[in-house]
Short mmCIF file of C-alpha atoms in Angstrom, two decimals:
data_model
loop_
_atom_site.label_atom_id
_atom_site.label_comp_id
_atom_site.label_asym_id
_atom_site.label_seq_id
_atom_site.Cartn_x
_atom_site.Cartn_y
_atom_site.Cartn_z
CA MET A 256 4.21 14.21 -11.92
CA LYS A 257 2.53 17.31 -10.57
CA ILE A 258 4.03 20.39 -8.96
CA LYS A 259 1.63 22.78 -7.30
CA LEU A 260 3.20 26.02 -6.13
CA ILE A 261 1.53 27.14 -2.94
CA ARG A 262 3.60 30.22 -2.12
CA HIS A 263 7.31 31.13 -2.02
CA ALA A 264 9.12 27.75 -1.85
CA THR A 265 6.13 25.83 -0.50
CA MET A 266 5.00 23.26 -3.05
CA ARG A 267 2.94 20.10 -3.16
CA VAL A 268 4.74 17.61 -5.36
CA THR A 269 2.95 14.47 -6.52
CA VAL A 270 5.29 11.77 -7.78
CA GLY A 271 4.76 8.02 -7.90
CA GLY A 272 1.35 8.47 -6.32
CA ALA A 273 2.79 10.15 -3.20
CA ASN A 274 1.96 13.71 -2.17
CA ILE A 275 4.95 15.53 -0.69
CA LEU A 276 4.80 18.97 0.92
CA VAL A 277 8.05 20.82 0.21
CA ASP A 278 9.38 23.60 2.46
CA PRO A 279 6.11 24.45 4.23
CA MET A 280 5.71 28.07 5.33
CA LEU A 281 2.11 28.25 6.51
CA SER A 282 1.92 31.58 8.38
CA PRO A 283 -0.73 34.07 7.30
CA ALA A 284 0.37 37.22 5.53
CA GLY A 285 2.20 39.68 7.78
CA ALA A 286 2.56 37.27 10.72
CA MET A 287 6.38 37.40 10.80
CA GLY A 288 8.78 40.30 10.95
CA PRO A 289 10.91 41.38 8.00
CA VAL A 290 14.33 39.93 7.28
CA ALA A 291 16.77 42.27 9.04
CA ASP A 292 19.40 44.26 7.12
CA SER A 293 17.54 43.83 3.87
CA PRO A 294 15.53 46.10 1.54
CA ARG A 295 11.78 46.66 1.77
CA GLN A 296 11.21 46.36 5.50
CA ARG A 297 7.71 44.86 5.38
CA PRO A 298 6.18 42.09 7.53
CA ASN A 299 6.36 38.59 6.08
CA PRO A 300 4.93 36.75 4.27
CA LEU A 301 4.06 39.51 1.82
CA VAL A 302 1.07 37.63 0.38
CA PRO A 303 -1.54 35.24 1.81
CA LEU A 304 -1.73 31.53 1.17
CA PRO A 305 -3.91 30.80 -1.88
CA VAL A 306 -5.61 27.94 -0.01
CA PRO A 307 -6.39 27.33 3.67
CA ALA A 308 -3.32 26.06 5.53
CA GLU A 309 -5.35 23.15 6.88
CA SER A 310 -5.88 21.85 3.34
CA LEU A 311 -2.13 21.28 2.98
CA LEU A 312 -1.72 18.95 5.96
CA ASN A 313 -3.10 15.76 4.41
CA VAL A 314 0.08 14.69 2.61
CA ASP A 315 2.28 11.59 2.71
CA ALA A 316 5.55 13.28 3.67
CA VAL A 317 7.35 16.60 4.11
CA LEU A 318 10.61 17.45 2.35
CA LEU A 319 12.79 20.23 3.78
CA THR A 320 15.71 21.82 1.96
CA HIS A 321 16.65 23.56 5.25
CA THR A 322 14.90 25.11 8.23
CA HIS A 323 15.12 28.87 7.71
CA ARG A 324 11.75 30.34 8.66
CA ASP A 325 10.71 31.05 5.07
CA HIS A 326 10.98 27.30 4.40
CA PHE A 327 9.79 25.83 7.69
CA ASP A 328 8.05 28.28 9.99
CA ASP A 329 6.52 27.99 13.45
CA ALA A 330 3.05 27.62 11.96
CA ALA A 331 4.09 24.57 9.94
CA ALA A 332 5.89 23.05 12.92
CA LYS A 333 2.75 23.39 15.02
CA MET A 334 0.17 22.35 12.44
CA LEU A 335 1.76 19.36 10.74
CA PRO A 336 1.01 15.92 12.24
CA LYS A 337 3.95 14.88 14.35
CA SER A 338 3.86 11.36 12.90
CA ILE A 339 4.37 12.51 9.32
CA PRO A 340 7.67 11.45 7.69
CA VAL A 341 10.01 14.45 7.39
CA LEU A 342 12.86 14.07 4.91
CA CYS A 343 15.64 16.54 5.62
CA GLN A 344 19.36 17.22 5.47
CA PRO A 345 21.34 15.60 8.31
CA ALA A 346 22.21 19.00 9.81
CA ASP A 347 18.51 19.61 10.59
CA GLY A 348 17.50 16.21 11.95
CA GLU A 349 18.01 16.99 15.62
CA LYS A 350 16.14 20.30 15.41
CA ILE A 351 13.14 18.71 13.69
CA ALA A 352 13.02 15.88 16.22
CA SER A 353 13.12 18.42 19.07
CA LEU A 354 9.88 19.89 17.70
CA GLY A 355 8.13 16.59 18.37
CA PHE A 356 8.30 14.95 14.94
CA THR A 357 8.73 11.21 15.40
CA ARG A 358 9.57 10.07 11.86
CA VAL A 359 12.56 12.18 10.88
CA LEU A 360 14.41 10.76 7.87
CA PRO A 361 17.76 12.49 7.30
CA VAL A 362 19.04 12.10 3.76
CA ASP A 363 22.79 11.65 3.96
CA SER A 364 23.53 10.93 0.32
CA ALA A 365 20.40 9.05 -0.75
CA LEU A 366 17.53 6.99 0.62
CA THR A 367 14.52 5.12 -0.69
CA TRP A 368 11.15 6.06 0.74
CA ARG A 369 8.31 3.92 -0.52
CA GLU A 370 9.29 3.51 -4.19
CA LEU A 371 10.86 6.96 -4.46
CA THR A 372 14.62 7.49 -4.50
CA VAL A 373 15.62 10.76 -2.82
CA ILE A 374 19.16 11.97 -3.53
CA ARG A 375 20.57 14.97 -1.68
CA THR A 376 22.57 17.55 -3.62
CA GLY A 377 24.71 20.47 -2.48
CA GLY A 378 24.50 24.20 -2.95
CA GLN A 379 25.78 27.57 -1.78
CA HIS A 380 23.36 29.89 0.02
CA GLY A 381 25.23 32.99 -1.15
CA SER A 382 28.90 33.74 -1.59
CA GLY A 383 31.76 34.77 0.68
CA GLU A 384 31.16 35.49 4.35
CA ILE A 385 27.40 35.87 3.91
CA GLY A 386 27.19 32.48 2.29
CA ARG A 387 29.08 30.90 5.19
CA LYS A 388 26.79 32.56 7.74
CA MET A 389 23.67 31.26 6.02
CA GLY A 390 24.60 27.70 6.98
CA ALA A 391 23.98 24.33 5.37
CA VAL A 392 21.42 24.00 2.60
CA SER A 393 20.51 21.12 0.32
CA GLY A 394 18.72 20.33 -2.89
CA TYR A 395 17.15 17.02 -3.84
CA VAL A 396 16.70 14.79 -6.84
CA LEU A 397 13.46 12.79 -6.80
CA GLN A 398 13.49 9.68 -8.94
CA HIS A 399 10.61 7.27 -9.48
CA ARG A 400 10.33 4.64 -12.17
CA GLY A 401 7.98 5.84 -14.88
CA GLU A 402 8.08 9.51 -13.81
CA SER A 403 10.13 12.44 -15.03
CA LEU A 404 13.24 12.97 -12.91
CA LEU A 405 12.86 16.07 -10.73
CA TYR A 406 15.64 18.26 -9.31
CA ILE A 407 14.79 20.79 -6.58
CA ALA A 408 17.87 22.99 -6.30
CA GLY A 409 16.98 24.64 -2.97
CA ASP A 410 18.33 27.94 -1.64
CA THR A 411 21.48 28.25 -3.72
CA ILE A 412 23.15 30.52 -6.20
CA TRP A 413 24.66 29.17 -9.42
CA CYS A 414 27.70 27.20 -8.28
CA ARG A 415 29.76 24.10 -8.89
CA GLU A 416 27.35 21.90 -6.93
CA VAL A 417 24.39 22.93 -9.11
CA SER A 418 26.39 22.49 -12.30
CA GLU A 419 27.48 19.01 -11.22
CA ALA A 420 23.93 17.98 -10.29
CA LEU A 421 22.64 19.04 -13.71
CA ASP A 422 25.38 17.10 -15.47
CA ARG A 423 25.12 14.00 -13.31
CA TYR A 424 21.34 13.55 -13.20
CA SER A 425 20.12 15.30 -16.39
CA PRO A 426 16.76 16.16 -14.81
CA LYS A 427 13.70 16.51 -16.99
CA VAL A 428 12.41 19.20 -14.59
CA ALA A 429 14.44 21.55 -12.37
CA VAL A 430 12.81 23.76 -9.74
CA LEU A 431 14.90 26.85 -9.00
CA TYR A 432 14.49 29.14 -6.00
CA ALA A 433 14.94 32.31 -7.98
CA GLY A 434 13.90 35.41 -6.06
CA ALA A 435 17.37 37.02 -5.95
CA ALA A 436 17.08 37.39 -2.16
CA ARG A 437 19.76 39.61 -0.66
CA PHE A 438 20.77 41.81 2.24
CA LEU A 439 21.82 45.45 2.16
CA THR A 440 25.40 44.36 1.51
CA GLY A 441 26.75 41.51 -0.56
CA GLY A 442 25.32 39.66 -3.53
CA PRO A 443 22.23 37.49 -3.91
CA ILE A 444 21.90 34.48 -1.61
CA ILE A 445 19.69 32.52 -4.03
CA MET A 446 19.45 32.52 -7.81
CA ASP A 447 18.82 35.69 -9.74
CA ALA A 448 17.74 36.00 -13.37
CA GLY A 449 21.30 35.52 -14.61
CA ASP A 450 21.61 32.28 -12.67
CA VAL A 451 18.37 30.98 -14.19
CA VAL A 452 19.81 31.72 -17.62
CA LYS A 453 22.98 29.78 -16.73
CA VAL A 454 20.92 26.73 -15.73
CA CYS A 455 19.02 26.89 -19.03
CA ARG A 456 22.22 27.19 -21.05
CA GLN A 457 23.87 24.21 -19.37
CA ALA A 458 20.83 21.93 -19.18
CA ALA A 459 19.35 22.30 -22.64
CA GLY A 460 16.96 19.35 -22.22
CA THR A 461 15.59 20.44 -18.84
CA LYS A 462 12.31 22.23 -18.25
CA VAL A 463 12.89 24.89 -15.61
CA VAL A 464 10.34 26.00 -12.99
CA ALA A 465 11.09 29.25 -11.13
CA VAL A 466 9.59 29.76 -7.65
CA HIS A 467 10.53 31.63 -4.42
CA LEU A 468 9.25 34.93 -5.87
CA GLU A 469 7.32 37.91 -4.49
CA ALA A 470 6.51 36.50 -1.04
CA PHE A 471 9.34 37.56 1.31
CA ASN A 472 10.72 41.05 1.80
CA HIS A 473 14.33 40.30 0.85
CA CYS A 474 13.42 38.70 -2.51
CA LEU A 475 13.75 41.50 -5.05
CA LEU A 476 13.28 39.71 -8.38
CA THR A 477 9.68 39.81 -9.60
CA ARG A 478 7.99 37.39 -11.94
CA ASN A 479 7.68 40.09 -14.61
CA ASP A 480 11.35 41.04 -14.31
CA LEU A 481 12.35 37.40 -14.74
CA ARG A 482 10.05 36.99 -17.75
CA ARG A 483 11.54 40.05 -19.42
CA ARG A 484 15.11 38.80 -18.92
CA LEU A 485 14.21 35.36 -20.27
CA GLU A 486 12.58 36.87 -23.34
CA THR A 487 15.74 38.84 -24.13
CA GLU A 488 17.68 35.56 -23.91
CA ASN A 489 15.13 33.70 -26.09
CA LEU A 490 14.38 31.41 -23.15
CA GLY A 491 10.77 32.36 -22.48
CA GLU A 492 9.43 28.95 -23.50
CA ARG A 493 12.00 27.05 -21.43
CA VAL A 494 11.00 28.43 -18.05
CA LEU A 495 7.66 28.12 -16.28
CA ILE A 496 6.92 30.78 -13.65
CA PRO A 497 3.78 29.61 -11.84
CA GLY A 498 1.53 31.86 -9.84
CA ASP A 499 0.60 31.06 -6.26
CA GLY A 500 -1.85 28.16 -6.28
CA GLU A 501 -0.99 27.09 -9.85
CA GLU A 502 -0.41 23.42 -10.64
CA LEU A 503 1.93 22.15 -13.34
CA ILE A 504 1.63 18.66 -14.81
CA PHE A 505 4.56 16.82 -16.45
CA GLN A 506 4.03 13.73 -18.54
CA PRO A 507 6.64 10.95 -18.30
CA GLU A 508 9.17 10.82 -21.12
#
């Protein structure tokens, strides 16, 4: 299994011989406005793609955790072939179809695509009123015979749904969206360093990959800040923090 971080939450995951583009945000740097009511009012994305956007289009499927613009932007909607399979949460199926995509595959609880089992998991995109306003989000477990089981948590804080997914599926690899994104009021709407530590403590046999860092103006946790926190917790070797364009390879166990 291979996980190549492109930028932010955009990844190319290779599992069971299939190449899957996860949460494609393909806009050039500075093409979108900043997230309102949040720190660091700078145009988004903050950094360029490490590869040409066109090089990311030749994949077998797209997997969307949700359709906020930092996970599925106008550029991706325009550039991706409309016949490509798009796996998504049921709440987003109609929107994706309205953009002209003809092979929308909503994942209710689970589905099998080719020889890959895709299981949808829950999450909380923040807490309290802010969390409710952020709408539905999902994570996914990807399971293929002979490959390490992969859990992509999606835009969520540490919560009951994440804890239950870790216990139920015991993933070999867990990808966490860990930029501590937040607004001017309220707490983080995705995982912060403390949440990453909680995942590591609960899932002792899981290799953690932290992404969703340093590419959007409301994400305040940096890679170096996360590394320092993990070192103080003696978890530096448990968590991989790839740079944009870096590919990680996981051997089956």
